[in-house]
Amino acid sequence: VDLVNEEKVHAVQGRLVGIDNDGRLQLDSTTNANDALTDIDYVICATGYKPNLQNFLSSEILSTLDYDQEDKFSPMTLAYDILHPSLPNLAFCGLYKGPYMGVMDLQARLAAKIMSGSISIEDKAYKSALKTCETMRKSSPRQQFPHFYPDLMDTLAQVLNQGDFSECDGKFGIIVPPLYQKEERLREQYRRDLEREIKRGQDGSRMPKLVLGSILGSWSYDRKIVHLQSGKHEHVSGTVKYSKYWTRDCDEDGETASPGVDNPVLYREDGVYEFSPTQKFDVFREYEYEVKDDALEIYFVEGGKRAHMFLSLKFVPTVEEQGGQWVKATSDHLCIKDLYSATFRVKLNGLSASEIIIKYRVKGPAKDYESTTILTPLAGRQ
């Protein structure tokens, strides 16, 4: 998504309808009629996974498992989708449509305990589990997924703990494998850890990284500057680009700066400053944005190099207002005798920002103005 927002990857919505003799892919696109893709390096067909066990297991074993290569719903008849009593040294994890990591975690635990001899499954329970799987595979019409996630987790936990287990109480509204422990002390420890992580997710400490990722790409901006003493209004407009993948011209040592994935985001602003109806001139500005701990730090860029820090923004939890989810941060910067009080507000639509409002209230011996900048996404941002 970052590369799409920076227009380094072009996203096309549509369906493949044909391949030309020269290798071009013909698309029935929702954006452009008869669109075509050229200069293709790789084609990835996201058709889902298909079992391929016939290349690994003997025909006798496959027959015992009632294996069907074409059945993506549930390709084998297994107890708990893991085991077969006739094959005590063989176990499977996640081989059914729609497995979750929690299920695979408990399946792996169960397989390890069975093979190590820590626990055993009675013949009656084995036969019942195999019958359940067989009935599910033969059902018609089939449901969307073979299992209901919470029910399967509870079943696996009961088998793992030989019935000595109280089901997960659903206190947090999410299901995670660590809570499926026989020992109450461990369950309580994991509950406390989970509560701590949920609190961190709600107190804004993880918001800077989310915000920085959400604003990547190109924006148009409109800035109004109001001088409070004189009442004079000035206007600046243009484009802003937040770039995660950027290069800098050669420095004094002849080296080119080329930050990677975890390096600062470059803010580049280009616009026209309307000082008065008859006075207009081109302007540009660069900053570097970087996440440090629980803050989003903004640095001046002077002469193509990072200079001193401008602002350190700490965002407060998300609030719903003006038709969307907004996050807000404030910070002050003292420039000699001038105090810049900044307020950043970002409107989030999932993991992507749809509007940014930046305000500065500037006070000093010779300054008394307010600057309001509204950024709206350009076409191409996702």
Coordinates of C-alpha atoms in Angstrom, one line a residue, residues 90 92 127 132 134 136 162 200 202 211 241 262 277 282 288 311 314 331 343 379 381:
L90 CA 1.6 -38.8 11.4
F92 CA -1.5 -32.5 10.2
K127 CA -14.2 -42.8 16.2
T132 CA -17.8 -35.8 12.6
E134 CA -16.6 -37.6 7.5
M136 CA -18.8 -32.6 7.4
Q162 CA -8.3 -34.3 29.1
R200 CA -1.2 0.4 24.9
Q202 CA -5.9 2.7 23.3
V211 CA -0.4 8.0 11.4
K241 CA 4.3 14.5 -1.0
D262 CA 12.5 2.0 8.4
P277 CA -3.2 40.3 -5.1
D282 CA 7.0 30.0 -5.8
E288 CA 11.7 14.7 7.9
L311 CA 8.1 19.4 16.7
K314 CA 2.0 12.8 20.8
S331 CA 3.3 20.5 20.3
T343 CA -2.0 21.3 16.3
A379 CA -5.9 10.8 -7.2
R381 CA -3.8 7.4 -3.0

